[in-house]
Tab-separated table of C-alpha atoms in Angstrom:
chain	number	residue	atom	x	y	z
D	25	MET	CA	9.055	189.415	-141.997
D	26	ASN	CA	9.189	186.553	-144.496
D	27	TYR	CA	6.086	186.358	-146.684
D	28	THR	CA	6.337	182.571	-147.095
D	29	ASP	CA	6.206	182.074	-143.337
D	30	LEU	CA	2.871	183.868	-142.890
D	31	ASN	CA	-0.122	181.718	-141.956
D	32	LYS	CA	-3.569	181.969	-143.486
D	33	LYS	CA	-4.905	184.416	-140.884
D	34	GLN	CA	-1.919	186.753	-141.240
D	35	LEU	CA	-2.237	186.761	-145.032
D	36	LEU	CA	-5.932	187.604	-145.008
D	37	ASN	CA	-5.276	190.506	-142.633
D	38	ILE	CA	-3.171	192.250	-145.284
D	39	LYS	CA	-5.500	194.814	-146.876
D	40	THR	CA	-3.271	197.285	-148.744
D	41	LEU	CA	-0.417	197.302	-151.215
D	42	GLY	CA	1.887	198.871	-148.628
D	43	GLU	CA	1.239	196.074	-146.130
D	44	LEU	CA	1.865	193.509	-148.874
D	45	LYS	CA	5.224	195.059	-149.727
D	46	ALA	CA	6.169	195.155	-146.038
D	47	ALA	CA	5.425	191.418	-145.798
D	48	GLY	CA	8.064	190.745	-148.441
D	49	TYR	CA	5.690	189.582	-151.198
D	50	GLN	CA	7.230	189.032	-154.647
D	51	PRO	CA	5.268	188.290	-157.846
D	52	LYS	CA	5.515	184.758	-159.200
D	53	THR	CA	4.088	183.260	-162.394
D	54	ILE	CA	1.574	180.454	-162.052
D	55	LYS	CA	3.887	178.008	-163.816
D	56	GLN	CA	6.694	178.869	-161.414
D	57	GLU	CA	4.249	178.536	-158.514
D	58	LEU	CA	3.177	175.064	-159.682
D	59	ARG	CA	6.798	174.054	-160.197
D	60	ASP	CA	7.893	175.210	-156.728
D	61	ASN	CA	4.997	173.505	-154.962
D	62	LEU	CA	5.517	170.279	-156.934
D	63	ILE	CA	9.205	170.241	-156.000
D	64	ALA	CA	8.237	170.658	-152.338
D	65	LYS	CA	5.754	167.748	-152.534
D	66	ILE	CA	8.234	165.459	-154.275
D	67	ARG	CA	10.897	166.203	-151.682
D	68	LYS	CA	8.449	165.442	-148.882
D	69	LYS	CA	7.442	162.174	-150.628
D	70	GLU	CA	3.815	163.366	-150.732
D	71	GLU	CA	1.344	161.924	-153.228
D	72	VAL	CA	0.683	164.536	-155.899
D	73	PHE	CA	-2.402	163.018	-157.534
D	74	PRO	CA	-4.142	160.873	-154.888
D	75	GLY	CA	-6.909	158.590	-156.123
D	76	ILE	CA	-5.537	158.329	-159.684
D	77	TRP	CA	-4.791	154.621	-160.040
D	78	GLY	CA	-2.827	152.870	-162.769
D	79	TYR	CA	-0.872	155.952	-163.859
D	80	GLU	CA	1.891	155.772	-161.240
D	81	ASP	CA	4.554	154.710	-163.758
D	82	THR	CA	3.167	156.251	-166.944
D	83	VAL	CA	0.938	159.324	-167.040
D	84	ILE	CA	1.672	160.922	-163.649
D	85	PRO	CA	5.472	161.063	-164.177
D	86	ASP	CA	4.818	162.684	-167.583
D	87	VAL	CA	2.517	165.287	-166.015
D	88	GLU	CA	5.070	166.031	-163.288
D	89	ARG	CA	7.822	166.451	-165.866
D	90	ALA	CA	5.606	168.838	-167.843
D	91	ILE	CA	4.896	170.930	-164.737
D	92	LEU	CA	8.593	171.033	-163.833
D	93	SER	CA	9.282	172.166	-167.410
D	94	MET	CA	6.567	174.862	-167.027
D	95	HIS	CA	4.734	173.553	-170.096
D	96	ASN	CA	1.201	173.908	-171.344
D	97	ILE	CA	-0.271	170.411	-171.520
D	98	ASN	CA	-2.514	168.385	-173.815
D	99	LEU	CA	-3.920	165.183	-172.289
D	100	LEU	CA	-4.706	162.858	-175.193
D	101	GLY	CA	-6.772	159.727	-174.653
D	102	LEU	CA	-10.069	157.936	-175.043
D	103	ARG	CA	-13.086	158.801	-172.932
D	104	GLY	CA	-13.161	157.870	-169.284
D	105	GLN	CA	-9.386	157.970	-168.728
D	106	ALA	CA	-9.341	160.596	-165.929
D	107	LYS	CA	-7.997	163.401	-168.150
D	108	THR	CA	-10.218	166.110	-166.679
D	109	ARG	CA	-9.755	164.774	-163.174
D	110	ILE	CA	-5.979	165.128	-163.466
D	111	ALA	CA	-6.409	168.716	-164.664
D	112	ARG	CA	-8.692	169.548	-161.729
D	113	MET	CA	-6.253	168.062	-159.247
D	114	MET	CA	-3.509	170.433	-160.397
D	115	VAL	CA	-5.268	173.059	-158.289
D	116	SER	CA	-3.778	171.396	-155.207
D	117	LEU	CA	-0.335	172.515	-156.417
D	118	LEU	CA	-1.306	176.197	-156.233
D	119	ASP	CA	-0.685	178.429	-153.213
D	120	GLU	CA	-3.724	178.457	-150.949
D	121	TYR	CA	-4.198	182.237	-151.309
D	122	ILE	CA	-2.752	184.887	-153.609
D	123	PRO	CA	-3.254	188.684	-153.447
D	124	TYR	CA	-4.898	190.719	-156.203
D	125	VAL	CA	-5.959	194.310	-156.751
D	126	LYS	CA	-9.458	194.614	-155.337
D	127	GLY	CA	-12.109	195.624	-157.849
D	128	THR	CA	-10.448	194.247	-160.992
D	129	ASP	CA	-11.710	191.649	-163.469
D	130	LEU	CA	-8.345	190.072	-164.307
D	131	ASN	CA	-7.163	189.246	-160.778
D	132	ASP	CA	-4.192	191.576	-161.274
D	133	ASP	CA	-1.070	191.080	-159.195
D	134	PRO	CA	-0.729	194.201	-156.963
D	135	LEU	CA	2.992	194.476	-157.752
D	136	ASP	CA	2.578	193.663	-161.449
D	137	PRO	CA	-0.839	194.989	-162.585
D	138	LEU	CA	-1.937	193.986	-166.065
D	139	SER	CA	-5.225	195.705	-166.864
D	140	ARG	CA	-5.777	199.418	-167.314
D	141	VAL	CA	-8.210	199.445	-164.384
D	142	ALA	CA	-5.680	197.876	-162.000
D	143	LYS	CA	-2.919	200.203	-163.125
D	144	ASP	CA	-5.171	203.218	-162.528
D	145	ILE	CA	-6.089	202.013	-159.023
D	146	VAL	CA	-2.437	201.510	-158.081
D	147	ALA	CA	-1.427	204.859	-159.598
D	148	GLU	CA	-4.229	206.674	-157.766
D	149	HIS	CA	-3.902	205.092	-154.316
D	150	GLY	CA	-0.250	204.060	-154.202
D	151	ASP	CA	0.548	201.986	-151.120
D	152	ASP	CA	-3.058	202.419	-149.997
D	153	ALA	CA	-4.351	200.518	-153.034
D	154	PRO	CA	-6.836	197.915	-151.766
D	155	VAL	CA	-5.718	194.270	-151.810
D	156	ALA	CA	-7.998	191.211	-151.674
D	157	TRP	CA	-7.195	187.506	-151.548
D	158	MET	CA	-8.204	184.728	-153.929
D	159	HIS	CA	-8.376	181.068	-152.902
D	160	ARG	CA	-6.795	178.478	-155.176
D	161	SER	CA	-10.200	176.895	-155.910
D	162	ASP	CA	-11.186	180.162	-157.648
D	163	ARG	CA	-8.160	179.995	-159.924
D	164	TYR	CA	-9.448	177.084	-161.994
D	165	THR	CA	-11.613	177.612	-165.091
D	166	GLU	CA	-12.951	174.821	-167.286
D	167	LYS	CA	-14.695	175.111	-170.640
D	168	LEU	CA	-16.141	172.309	-172.744
D	169	ALA	CA	-15.324	172.936	-176.385
D	170	THR	CA	-18.473	172.896	-178.494
D	171	PRO	CA	-19.085	174.134	-182.055
D	172	ASP	CA	-21.070	177.125	-180.750
D	173	VAL	CA	-18.187	178.546	-178.648
D	174	SER	CA	-17.234	181.982	-179.973
D	175	VAL	CA	-14.177	184.216	-179.766
D	176	ALA	CA	-16.214	186.545	-177.550
D	177	ASP	CA	-16.794	183.679	-175.079
D	178	LEU	CA	-13.106	182.892	-174.773
D	179	ILE	CA	-11.338	186.189	-175.470
D	180	GLY	CA	-13.927	188.940	-175.078
D	181	ASP	CA	-15.683	191.666	-177.029
D	182	VAL	CA	-16.364	195.390	-176.989
D	183	ASP	CA	-19.258	196.362	-174.725
D	184	PRO	CA	-21.075	199.253	-176.443
D	185	ILE	CA	-23.161	199.988	-173.342
D	186	LYS	CA	-20.032	200.356	-171.247
D	187	ALA	CA	-18.479	202.587	-173.916
D	188	ALA	CA	-21.541	204.837	-174.002
D	189	THR	CA	-21.840	205.009	-170.219
D	190	MET	CA	-18.179	205.825	-169.681
D	191	LYS	CA	-18.032	208.022	-172.832
D	192	LEU	CA	-15.000	206.180	-174.123
D	193	PRO	CA	-14.018	205.197	-177.689
D	194	TYR	CA	-14.132	201.551	-178.704
D	195	SER	CA	-10.338	201.529	-178.917
D	196	ASP	CA	-10.076	202.067	-175.150
D	197	GLU	CA	-9.288	198.886	-173.252
D	198	ARG	CA	-11.739	199.782	-170.513
D	199	VAL	CA	-14.794	199.192	-172.733
D	200	ILE	CA	-13.902	195.534	-173.309
D	201	HIS	CA	-15.900	192.803	-171.651
D	202	PHE	CA	-13.220	190.169	-171.156
D	203	GLY	CA	-13.931	186.507	-171.881
D	204	LEU	CA	-13.051	183.401	-169.913
D	205	ILE	CA	-9.360	183.279	-170.807
D	206	PRO	CA	-8.373	186.814	-169.687
D	207	ARG	CA	-10.458	186.338	-166.537
D	208	SER	CA	-8.377	183.217	-165.834
D	209	HIS	CA	-5.219	185.352	-165.528
D	210	ARG	CA	-2.963	183.837	-162.830
D	211	GLY	CA	-4.948	180.594	-162.959
D	212	ILE	CA	-5.390	177.240	-164.720
D	213	PHE	CA	-7.567	177.251	-167.832
D	214	VAL	CA	-8.824	173.908	-169.168
D	215	ILE	CA	-10.450	173.319	-172.556
D	216	ASN	CA	-12.058	169.885	-172.729
D	217	GLU	CA	-12.376	168.118	-176.101
D	218	LEU	CA	-10.194	170.660	-177.923
D	219	PRO	CA	-10.762	169.180	-181.435
D	220	ASP	CA	-14.454	170.077	-181.161
D	221	LEU	CA	-13.475	173.753	-181.117
D	222	GLN	CA	-13.863	175.339	-184.551
D	223	ALA	CA	-10.604	175.976	-186.387
D	224	ARG	CA	-11.089	179.751	-186.409
D	225	ILE	CA	-11.523	179.713	-182.637
D	226	GLN	CA	-8.386	177.602	-182.231
D	227	VAL	CA	-6.521	180.209	-184.284
D	228	ALA	CA	-7.512	182.834	-181.706
D	229	LEU	CA	-5.468	180.905	-179.139
D	230	PHE	CA	-2.205	181.152	-181.126
D	231	ASN	CA	-0.891	184.451	-179.859
D	232	ILE	CA	-2.248	183.938	-176.361
D	233	LEU	CA	-0.138	180.816	-176.014
D	234	GLN	CA	2.913	182.316	-177.721
D	235	GLU	CA	2.964	186.072	-177.209
D	236	GLY	CA	0.095	187.008	-174.896
D	237	ASP	CA	-1.515	189.204	-177.551
D	238	ILE	CA	-5.305	189.551	-177.701
D	239	GLN	CA	-7.103	190.973	-180.719
D	240	ILE	CA	-10.682	192.153	-180.339
D	241	ARG	CA	-12.457	193.741	-183.309
D	242	GLY	CA	-9.168	194.904	-184.821
D	243	PHE	CA	-7.826	196.528	-181.653
D	244	LYS	CA	-4.544	194.953	-180.673
D	245	LEU	CA	-3.981	194.708	-176.937
D	246	ARG	CA	-0.757	193.653	-175.322
D	247	LEU	CA	-1.852	191.529	-172.373
D	248	PRO	CA	0.856	189.079	-171.292
D	249	LEU	CA	-1.585	186.735	-169.573
D	250	ASP	CA	-0.189	184.394	-166.944
D	251	ILE	CA	-2.087	181.137	-167.466
D	252	LEU	CA	-1.377	177.424	-167.440
D	253	PHE	CA	-3.337	175.939	-170.334
D	254	VAL	CA	-4.443	172.317	-170.068
D	255	PHE	CA	-6.251	170.750	-173.016
D	256	THR	CA	-7.933	167.373	-173.287
D	257	ALA	CA	-8.629	165.553	-176.536
D	258	ASN	CA	-9.872	162.227	-177.815
D	259	PRO	CA	-7.838	160.734	-180.705
D	260	GLU	CA	-11.100	159.746	-182.420
D	261	ASP	CA	-12.074	163.416	-182.562
D	262	TYR	CA	-9.159	164.102	-184.887
D	263	THR	CA	-11.025	162.419	-187.734
D	264	ASN	CA	-14.706	162.356	-186.803
D	265	ARG	CA	-15.625	165.851	-185.686
D	266	GLY	CA	-12.549	167.988	-186.067
D	267	SER	CA	-8.867	168.225	-185.392
D	268	ILE	CA	-6.328	170.322	-183.576
D	269	VAL	CA	-4.887	172.738	-186.117
D	270	THR	CA	-1.187	172.130	-186.594
D	271	PRO	CA	0.132	175.558	-185.476
D	272	LEU	CA	-1.815	175.242	-182.224
D	273	LYS	CA	-0.460	171.734	-181.592
D	274	ASP	CA	3.008	173.173	-182.127
D	275	ARG	CA	2.405	175.703	-179.354
D	276	ILE	CA	1.304	173.089	-176.804
D	277	ASP	CA	4.534	172.062	-175.125
D	278	SER	CA	3.708	168.582	-173.789
D	279	GLN	CA	1.251	166.037	-175.170
D	280	ILE	CA	0.618	163.221	-172.689
D	281	VAL	CA	-1.140	160.014	-173.760
D	282	THR	CA	-3.461	158.413	-171.214
D	283	HIS	CA	-4.726	154.812	-171.155
D	284	TYR	CA	-7.241	152.458	-169.570
D	285	PRO	CA	-6.405	150.332	-166.499
D	286	LYS	CA	-3.948	147.629	-167.435
D	287	SER	CA	-5.142	145.117	-164.842
D	288	LEU	CA	-8.424	144.005	-163.309
D	289	GLU	CA	-7.174	144.937	-159.843
D	290	ILE	CA	-6.563	148.562	-160.801
D	291	GLY	CA	-9.918	148.767	-162.579
D	292	GLN	CA	-11.653	147.322	-159.528
D	293	ARG	CA	-9.964	149.856	-157.260
D	294	ILE	CA	-11.117	152.728	-159.483
D	295	THR	CA	-14.678	151.406	-159.663
D	296	GLU	CA	-15.028	150.936	-155.911
D	297	GLN	CA	-13.587	154.399	-155.308
D	298	GLU	CA	-15.912	156.180	-157.725
D	299	ALA	CA	-19.163	154.202	-157.390
D	300	VAL	CA	-21.843	155.776	-155.227
D	301	VAL	CA	-23.016	153.090	-152.796
D	302	LYS	CA	-26.089	154.094	-150.813
D	303	PRO	CA	-25.942	153.583	-147.038
D	304	GLU	CA	-28.946	151.220	-147.132
D	305	GLN	CA	-27.256	149.039	-149.758
D	306	LYS	CA	-24.150	148.527	-147.618
D	307	GLY	CA	-26.138	146.729	-144.957
D	308	LEU	CA	-28.554	144.993	-147.296
D	309	VAL	CA	-26.359	143.525	-150.058
D	310	LYS	CA	-23.358	141.266	-149.453
D	311	LEU	CA	-20.721	141.096	-152.183
D	312	ASN	CA	-17.685	138.959	-152.937
D	313	ASP	CA	-14.479	139.632	-154.846
D	314	LEU	CA	-15.474	137.500	-157.818
D	315	ILE	CA	-18.518	139.580	-158.734
D	316	LYS	CA	-16.368	142.723	-158.585
D	317	THR	CA	-13.813	141.068	-160.835
D	318	LEU	CA	-16.543	140.049	-163.287
D	319	ILE	CA	-17.676	143.679	-163.554
D	320	GLU	CA	-14.144	144.710	-164.563
D	321	GLN	CA	-13.791	141.713	-166.866
D	322	ILE	CA	-16.835	142.926	-168.816
D	323	ALA	CA	-14.995	146.165	-169.617
D	324	PHE	CA	-11.881	144.249	-170.712
D	325	GLU	CA	-14.004	142.010	-172.930
D	326	ALA	CA	-15.772	145.049	-174.420
D	327	ARG	CA	-12.454	146.684	-175.328
D	328	GLU	CA	-11.513	143.539	-177.262
D	329	SER	CA	-14.946	142.813	-178.759
D	330	GLU	CA	-15.428	142.885	-182.511
D	331	TYR	CA	-18.886	144.384	-181.930
D	332	VAL	CA	-17.602	147.422	-180.004
D	333	ASP	CA	-15.905	150.387	-181.668
D	334	SER	CA	-12.367	150.271	-180.277
D	335	LYS	CA	-11.602	153.800	-181.508
D	336	SER	CA	-14.350	155.169	-179.307
D	337	GLY	CA	-13.155	153.235	-176.274
D	338	VAL	CA	-15.001	151.837	-173.273
D	339	SER	CA	-15.093	154.388	-170.502
D	340	ALA	CA	-14.282	153.554	-166.886
D	341	ARG	CA	-17.699	155.093	-166.229
D	342	MET	CA	-19.208	151.885	-167.648
D	343	THR	CA	-17.915	149.725	-164.811
D	344	ILE	CA	-18.886	152.381	-162.272
D	345	SER	CA	-22.468	152.468	-163.571
D	346	ALA	CA	-22.533	148.671	-163.827
D	347	TYR	CA	-21.369	148.293	-160.222
D	348	GLU	CA	-24.103	150.651	-159.015
D	349	SER	CA	-26.720	148.808	-161.104
D	350	LEU	CA	-25.522	145.466	-159.722
D	351	LEU	CA	-26.128	146.605	-156.151
D	352	SER	CA	-29.519	148.014	-157.079
D	353	ALA	CA	-30.561	144.743	-158.744
D	354	ALA	CA	-29.825	142.804	-155.559
D	355	GLU	CA	-31.421	145.513	-153.422
D	356	ARG	CA	-34.616	145.436	-155.498
D	357	ARG	CA	-34.906	141.653	-155.136
D	358	ALA	CA	-34.462	141.831	-151.365
D	359	LEU	CA	-37.058	144.584	-151.085
D	360	MET	CA	-39.560	142.646	-153.213
D	361	ASN	CA	-39.110	139.531	-151.087
D	362	GLY	CA	-39.146	141.385	-147.777
D	363	GLU	CA	-35.692	140.063	-146.845
D	364	LYS	CA	-33.397	141.849	-144.402
D	365	ASP	CA	-30.282	141.015	-146.407
D	366	THR	CA	-29.265	139.190	-149.548
D	367	TYR	CA	-26.129	137.788	-151.126
D	368	ILE	CA	-25.180	138.822	-154.632
D	369	ARG	CA	-26.007	136.407	-157.477
D	370	ILE	CA	-24.814	135.881	-161.022
D	371	SER	CA	-28.362	136.657	-162.153
D	372	ASP	CA	-27.883	140.174	-160.730
D	373	LEU	CA	-25.097	140.610	-163.262
D	374	TYR	CA	-27.648	140.596	-166.058
D	375	GLY	CA	-29.317	143.551	-164.375
D	376	VAL	CA	-26.374	145.717	-165.460
D	377	VAL	CA	-27.216	145.351	-169.161
D	378	PRO	CA	-28.698	148.907	-169.367
D	379	ALA	CA	-25.483	150.324	-167.904
D	380	ILE	CA	-23.450	148.526	-170.589
D	381	CYS	CA	-25.752	149.493	-173.462
D	382	GLY	CA	-25.430	153.166	-172.669
D	383	LYS	CA	-21.650	153.164	-172.458
D	384	VAL	CA	-20.418	151.346	-175.573
D	385	GLU	CA	-20.380	152.464	-179.191
D	386	LEU	CA	-21.167	149.567	-181.507
D	387	VAL	CA	-19.785	148.925	-184.967
D	388	TYR	CA	-22.217	147.937	-187.709
D	389	GLU	CA	-22.171	144.234	-186.825
D	390	GLY	CA	-22.933	145.086	-183.218
D	391	GLU	CA	-25.839	147.292	-184.242
D	392	VAL	CA	-27.248	144.381	-186.260
D	393	GLU	CA	-26.966	142.100	-183.234
D	394	GLY	CA	-28.534	144.713	-180.996
D	395	PRO	CA	-27.063	146.420	-177.916
D	396	VAL	CA	-28.835	144.106	-175.454
D	397	ILE	CA	-27.537	140.949	-177.155
D	398	VAL	CA	-24.018	142.414	-177.303
D	399	ALA	CA	-24.185	143.323	-173.597
D	400	GLN	CA	-25.328	139.807	-172.685
D	401	ASN	CA	-22.538	138.320	-174.792
D	402	LEU	CA	-19.977	140.487	-173.001
D	403	ILE	CA	-21.257	139.245	-169.645
D	404	GLY	CA	-21.048	135.665	-170.915
D	405	LYS	CA	-17.465	136.160	-172.112
D	406	ALA	CA	-16.488	137.631	-168.753
D	407	ILE	CA	-17.921	134.570	-166.985
D	408	ARG	CA	-16.140	132.259	-169.437
D	409	THR	CA	-12.783	133.983	-168.834
D	410	GLN	CA	-13.034	133.923	-165.039
D	411	PHE	CA	-14.420	130.368	-164.952
D	412	LEU	CA	-10.972	128.892	-165.591
D	413	ASN	CA	-9.574	130.628	-162.500
D	414	PHE	CA	-11.774	128.444	-160.290
D	415	PHE	CA	-12.691	125.279	-162.186
D	416	PRO	CA	-11.012	122.882	-164.671
D	417	ASP	CA	-10.855	123.657	-168.367
D	418	PRO	CA	-13.919	121.893	-169.854
D	419	GLU	CA	-12.060	121.243	-173.114
D	420	LYS	CA	-9.336	119.313	-171.310
D	421	ALA	CA	-11.815	117.653	-168.932
D	422	LYS	CA	-13.639	116.067	-171.877
D	423	LYS	CA	-10.456	114.190	-172.781
D	424	SER	CA	-9.610	113.057	-169.259
D	425	LYS	CA	-10.537	109.673	-167.829
D	426	ARG	CA	-12.553	111.246	-165.072
D	427	ASN	CA	-14.668	114.162	-166.264
D	428	PRO	CA	-15.643	116.281	-163.199
D	429	PHE	CA	-18.536	117.824	-165.143
D	430	ALA	CA	-20.087	114.481	-166.128
D	431	LYS	CA	-22.590	114.123	-163.276
D	432	ILE	CA	-24.052	117.605	-163.814
D	433	VAL	CA	-24.188	117.135	-167.580
D	434	ASP	CA	-25.891	113.738	-167.149
D	435	TRP	CA	-28.512	115.287	-164.857
D	436	PHE	CA	-29.534	117.718	-167.584
D	437	GLY	CA	-29.185	114.952	-170.175
D	438	ALA	CA	-31.928	113.047	-168.342
D	439	ASN	CA	-34.441	115.682	-169.525
D	440	ASN	CA	-34.085	117.753	-166.366
D	441	GLU	CA	-34.359	121.523	-166.676
D	442	MET	CA	-33.861	124.420	-164.277
D	443	ASP	CA	-35.193	127.975	-164.213
D	444	LEU	CA	-33.248	130.446	-162.080
D	445	MET	CA	-35.414	133.534	-161.820
D	446	SER	CA	-33.905	136.868	-160.885
D	447	ASP	CA	-36.475	137.645	-158.185
D	448	MET	CA	-36.442	134.316	-156.304
D	449	THR	CA	-36.279	134.370	-152.518
D	450	ASN	CA	-33.087	133.233	-150.833
D	451	ARG	CA	-34.766	129.975	-149.770
D	452	GLU	CA	-36.076	129.164	-153.233
D	453	TYR	CA	-32.732	130.069	-154.805
D	454	GLU	CA	-30.930	127.593	-152.550
D	455	ALA	CA	-33.529	124.853	-153.075
D	456	ARG	CA	-33.285	125.024	-156.855
D	457	LEU	CA	-29.497	124.968	-156.975
D	458	ARG	CA	-29.296	121.992	-154.620
D	459	THR	CA	-31.754	120.094	-156.817
D	460	ILE	CA	-29.103	119.666	-159.511
D	461	ASP	CA	-27.224	116.388	-158.949
D	462	GLY	CA	-23.480	116.750	-158.636
D	463	LEU	CA	-23.380	120.559	-158.526
D	464	ASP	CA	-22.874	120.745	-154.767
D	465	ASP	CA	-20.043	118.195	-154.769
D	466	PHE	CA	-18.444	119.789	-157.835
D	467	VAL	CA	-18.079	123.161	-156.094
D	468	ASP	CA	-16.780	121.479	-152.924
D	469	GLU	CA	-14.124	119.657	-154.932
D	470	PHE	CA	-12.607	122.737	-156.542
D	471	THR	CA	-13.067	125.418	-153.896
D	472	GLN	CA	-12.061	125.699	-150.291
D	473	ARG	CA	-14.665	125.361	-147.609
D	474	LEU	CA	-17.034	128.250	-148.238
D	475	PRO	CA	-19.844	129.857	-146.228
D	476	LYS	CA	-23.264	128.748	-147.435
D	477	GLU	CA	-24.132	131.970	-149.280
D	478	GLU	CA	-20.850	132.124	-151.145
D	479	LYS	CA	-21.070	128.447	-152.022
D	480	LEU	CA	-24.505	128.976	-153.576
D	481	PHE	CA	-23.045	131.853	-155.589
D	482	MET	CA	-20.262	129.575	-156.863
D	483	MET	CA	-22.804	126.892	-157.769
D	484	GLU	CA	-24.684	129.373	-159.924
D	485	PHE	CA	-21.388	130.638	-161.358
D	486	ALA	CA	-20.459	127.053	-162.264
D	487	LEU	CA	-23.758	126.597	-164.134
D	488	HIS	CA	-23.271	129.773	-166.178
D	489	GLY	CA	-19.657	128.857	-166.875
D	490	MET	CA	-20.604	125.388	-168.082
D	491	ALA	CA	-23.174	126.944	-170.386
D	492	GLU	CA	-20.555	129.290	-171.820
D	493	TYR	CA	-18.374	126.247	-172.587
D	494	SER	CA	-21.331	124.484	-174.214
D	495	LEU	CA	-21.564	121.690	-171.660
D	496	ILE	CA	-25.199	122.536	-170.979
D	497	GLY	CA	-27.739	124.743	-172.694
D	498	LYS	CA	-28.739	128.190	-171.512
D	499	GLN	CA	-31.559	130.456	-172.637
D	500	ALA	CA	-32.235	134.011	-171.446
D	501	LEU	CA	-35.747	134.617	-170.122
D	502	ASP	CA	-37.434	137.938	-169.373
D	503	LYS	CA	-37.042	137.349	-165.648
D	504	GLY	CA	-34.131	134.950	-165.407
D	505	THR	CA	-32.266	132.105	-167.083
D	506	HIS	CA	-33.358	128.673	-168.254
D	507	PHE	CA	-30.821	125.813	-168.122
D	508	LYS	CA	-31.284	122.477	-169.876
D	509	ASP	CA	-29.538	119.790	-171.884
D	510	LEU	CA	-27.386	121.199	-174.683
D	511	VAL	CA	-28.855	118.975	-177.394
D	512	SER	CA	-32.457	119.844	-176.609
D	513	SER	CA	-31.579	123.542	-176.445
D	514	MET	CA	-30.197	123.367	-179.974
D	515	PHE	CA	-33.617	122.314	-181.278
D	516	SER	CA	-35.618	124.844	-179.324
D	517	GLY	CA	-35.807	128.583	-179.339
D	518	PRO	CA	-38.108	131.337	-178.181
D	519	GLY	CA	-40.768	130.108	-180.572
D	520	GLY	CA	-40.704	126.461	-179.510
D	521	GLU	CA	-39.437	123.121	-180.889
D	522	GLY	CA	-37.612	123.358	-184.179
D	523	ASP	CA	-38.079	127.123	-184.407
D	524	ASP	CA	-34.396	127.923	-184.753
D	525	PHE	CA	-34.039	125.682	-187.812
D	526	GLY	CA	-37.253	126.596	-189.584
D	527	PHE	CA	-38.385	122.953	-189.896
D	528	ASP	CA	-42.039	122.130	-190.345
D	529	PHE	CA	-42.829	118.612	-189.136
D	530	ASP	CA	-45.635	116.459	-190.537
D	531	ASP	CA	-47.734	115.041	-187.677
D	532	ASP	CA	-48.928	112.148	-189.845
D	533	ASP	CA	-45.495	111.176	-191.014
D	534	ASP	CA	-42.494	109.816	-189.196
D	535	GLY	CA	-41.269	113.177	-187.974
D	536	LYS	CA	-39.029	113.899	-190.944
D	537	PRO	CA	-39.056	117.445	-192.243
D	538	PHE	CA	-40.511	118.154	-195.649
């Protein structure tokens, strides 16, 4: 009988050490197990890390090379770069079930027992020693490194109650309550945010990584643990809260640097995959590709913004939260207006401001501006960037003989103003946009024939884009946006005429400031 040919049911029917030997089982280290299963997947052209986008030519090949080299791994990168997700997906490279000595804490291999308890069971029962089976999902342990993590948490400590009950000295291995790392024997152990672990705790990992030695209260135990260690770390942590001590870094075989999506398309794919869209929202809210692109563009703008701390990074979780907030903003409007469905609007984009504020770390200048203002500016920059993909460059249009923006600009120049409120009904939204002379024809000129709802969206997009290029004025309101002539907007602010400039006009004079 060939052990590798046994199916799940046949494996689980093996209950003793003798039956396991008869099946042809041979011990294998976890790193060898991962290597063998990875080789099999590569040969079969199977995807090893499904759902991890943007790393096909960079991070994933590095991880595969590390596994083939049987290395411990450190995934180094800013927050929200799928480091932990990659570690969790390594579980799929483990065998579905492995045998262990029943009744042991360290998941001992029946043919290669490690703990004193397992050795005693095998010595006492021989081929009748009981065997149980562990699923691969139980072979993954994850610990977030925090300053309060102790050696006892990770390695273990002497249990005085156990020593008294069993009448054993403290030097006996059987009185030890093992920590997370020994209990992860024959599994994957992940420490997230390694630099946050105190230096003295990092030192305790030295011999485990190198020699397999564990020291507990001065008693040296020789436990050659079989573990794949995966660490994650943020480069910023090296200076702000801690660092990885040099001897420990030296013992981590492969350090793999992760990165953010390099294109809007990859970012959009990640966001749509991870965002939780409620079933009711799917039927209620209609989206287009441009609004999805704008969500990703916000993240790209944030990573380049002088107001956002680039060392901290802008997590992919920002776009995921923003996407969910965008849908909820449109859903809320439809519910308030009693409408059966609604099409997404640019005004809904400003409903994602709370999602942005909670996901970016600001530098001092950004804190002075305020997180809400910074978030609104990022949205504006995203609109400005994408505007040129659909409409002419306003800077060049100003110099051309025929300015396509002229009719819209003239309409606002004739003292016309427009309020686009975030909670308007679909009918009112359409009526207000079509009131603006030239806007309808402008969109028709530079876009293909569009359905009515998408055309209205592009009309609103054109207005916001023109405001970003200073062709018309724009002012944020509590419940929407106010558009007007650029010149008049320069002399008005939240407090009224002349407020931005601090002028005080004399009613009895000719209007000149004092």
